[in-house]
């Protein structure tokens, strides 16, 4: 019954008071739990108190098998085995433990043991601490090998009560010194009051100071900080500390060095964070050393010059309520690292200016962000301007370079012309109708497209035309093909207009009448004009004029004689009319074109224009005889008839004074006499033949002796050496190119593998066909000894700046040269075409920017001739 009750109480978390009430109500039954008892413990530190058998303390004759309950614990933790470890109790005080039997077994089923724990203040000891500790528990000053003092006492500051709070003190506020504290627990029952006094020694920790990091942009004058005192970056530090370089810049060279060169750090390592530590050693064994780390932060500015901003996208005013906008910022030619950025931009519509900052990521040079439509709620041109770009991971040492990064977003108005004025003068049939749009519109300058209908005398639907507005006025035409019918009742109605620049469109209701007049019928008109000679009038005959009776024509003359827009009023008889062009208008010989521009029917004022009916005629003149001349050529010129003058299609050339076979322009000339005449291709008139004398001179090609192109470069052969191996009839001259080359002097040294061109120059200053010679300078006997330099100084002083083996290319033309550093890394591979090493590596990155440092290097010379072994050696590079 009791076990079931205890199980129910534990699982339902009933309060202990209820349990006790129930248990004590069972006293009406006989005793089986024994009698209550009490024990007082004044020596809690005694090991025997670790295992107290509470059952043995019960009075009377308790029955075994009951349940022990610790009345100081929650119900779910209260049941235990009756063996009490009193040393686990942390406070001096009175504690009760109940022994409970099944009430069905006896009437008095509960007995209580009262345990009184007297004061115990532990075994005190002295302790030393550092003053960097802001909270010290005084219980740490007791002997940890002994039983800890009970916790319900109180502390007294003997030296000073300052900072004492409960069982803790603040050494940092107390400062260096010796302090005494007493811990007291009041008496309990027969146990007297007990106290313990401890001594706390507080030692000073060295102060390494409060830092200020050094922040600088690389585009400032770094040389101003080439002797920066690191101690200037600290405040309140103890003297005598030592600086150490945590970043490996090599700037701290001794234990007393506190100077760094910002310029040298940047030149060597570039932008970055460089840390240096200031350490102050402790003067006592209690406190540790103190250190403060100072950062030198060098940042490069980001260059956004040339960046572009695109705001998507322009809209019309009817889209304002639903539009969304995005922006794309794309970097310029300079690199921009990926990362998180704050981008600040302005939106200006001419009256208001919004300043906005967005956060996002640059990814592969692109920063994308959305634009709040709330800023774009009216028709206007909105200028977006990037004003600031900041990498959020940077410290802000530099102001980034932006340049001009802008874009304009247009929210465009709908075009409105319902109240506009249309002006359409009466039009002659066959002509476009001229229309002017003006008056009350909101059209800005630019290009537009309207949709319109025609009704009445002429009909058309859904026609479109484009026009340009300037200053609120637009002029356009209705195409002639849409108004073929004569009449006064054609209605022109505009139904829609589109701004071609913005794409904005609007419905229109605007109309105007068009009057179409008849044109003169000139479809069958024909012209007749005969060719004339200089000084004669030209008669022009017109026919096919139909029923016309009186007309005014507009004509022009062009080509040899020029007259613009001349008018003649003519009477038409039986569809024909004629008039004379006076000789005074035809003073120039040659082709003259008559153009009939228009015919005006004087009866209704309508003209047939842009007729472009033409008739060509000629004002002829006899050509003069060509002027006599003589010509001299070289055979190598390959001169032809085309090289003679006069020339042109009107001239014909013959090789006889009487033969009629005309020579073509490509006929190659020979020495002799040729004849030329001029022929007028239009009139057939021609001049007499004029004799032309032609002389063609020639020179023989020089001859090279066998193997005459082979030399030894060690002999320093010249052009004269080459000339000595050539036979020429006249003067032998040499050039470095077949065409447009430079003439070479006889003292100029020959170059291996170069091609030279020799010509025989005759006394008549004619060149022969070229002699082409490619020179080889490798015909040298092997020399056992040749000079290999043992060093060089590539310092750009013009002396000994490169390492090369003199004349090696002549003795061993297929040689290869390899140069290694002392680690066996290949720095340079040379040959005949790359014989010089300038101290820069071309095959392995060594040194800074590929520049080999001073030191000893090793070469391997492969002769690549016969079975000769490679030659190895060393050289010294000294800059």
Short mmCIF file of C-alpha atoms in Angstrom, two decimals, residues 791-803 878-879:
data_model
loop_
_atom_site.label_atom_id
_atom_site.label_comp_id
_atom_site.label_asym_id
_atom_site.label_seq_id
_atom_site.Cartn_x
_atom_site.Cartn_y
_atom_site.Cartn_z
CA UNK A 791 80.77 36.81 -65.16
CA UNK A 792 78.76 39.89 -66.07
CA UNK A 793 76.99 42.84 -64.41
CA UNK A 794 73.44 43.44 -65.75
CA UNK A 795 73.01 46.90 -64.21
CA UNK A 796 72.14 48.76 -67.45
CA UNK A 797 75.34 50.82 -67.43
CA UNK A 798 76.06 49.84 -71.02
CA UNK A 799 79.04 47.71 -70.00
CA UNK A 800 79.03 43.95 -69.71
CA UNK A 801 75.23 43.94 -69.26
CA UNK A 802 74.69 40.51 -70.85
CA UNK A 803 76.38 37.13 -70.74
CA UNK A 878 77.00 40.93 -59.92
CA UNK A 879 74.52 43.74 -60.26
#
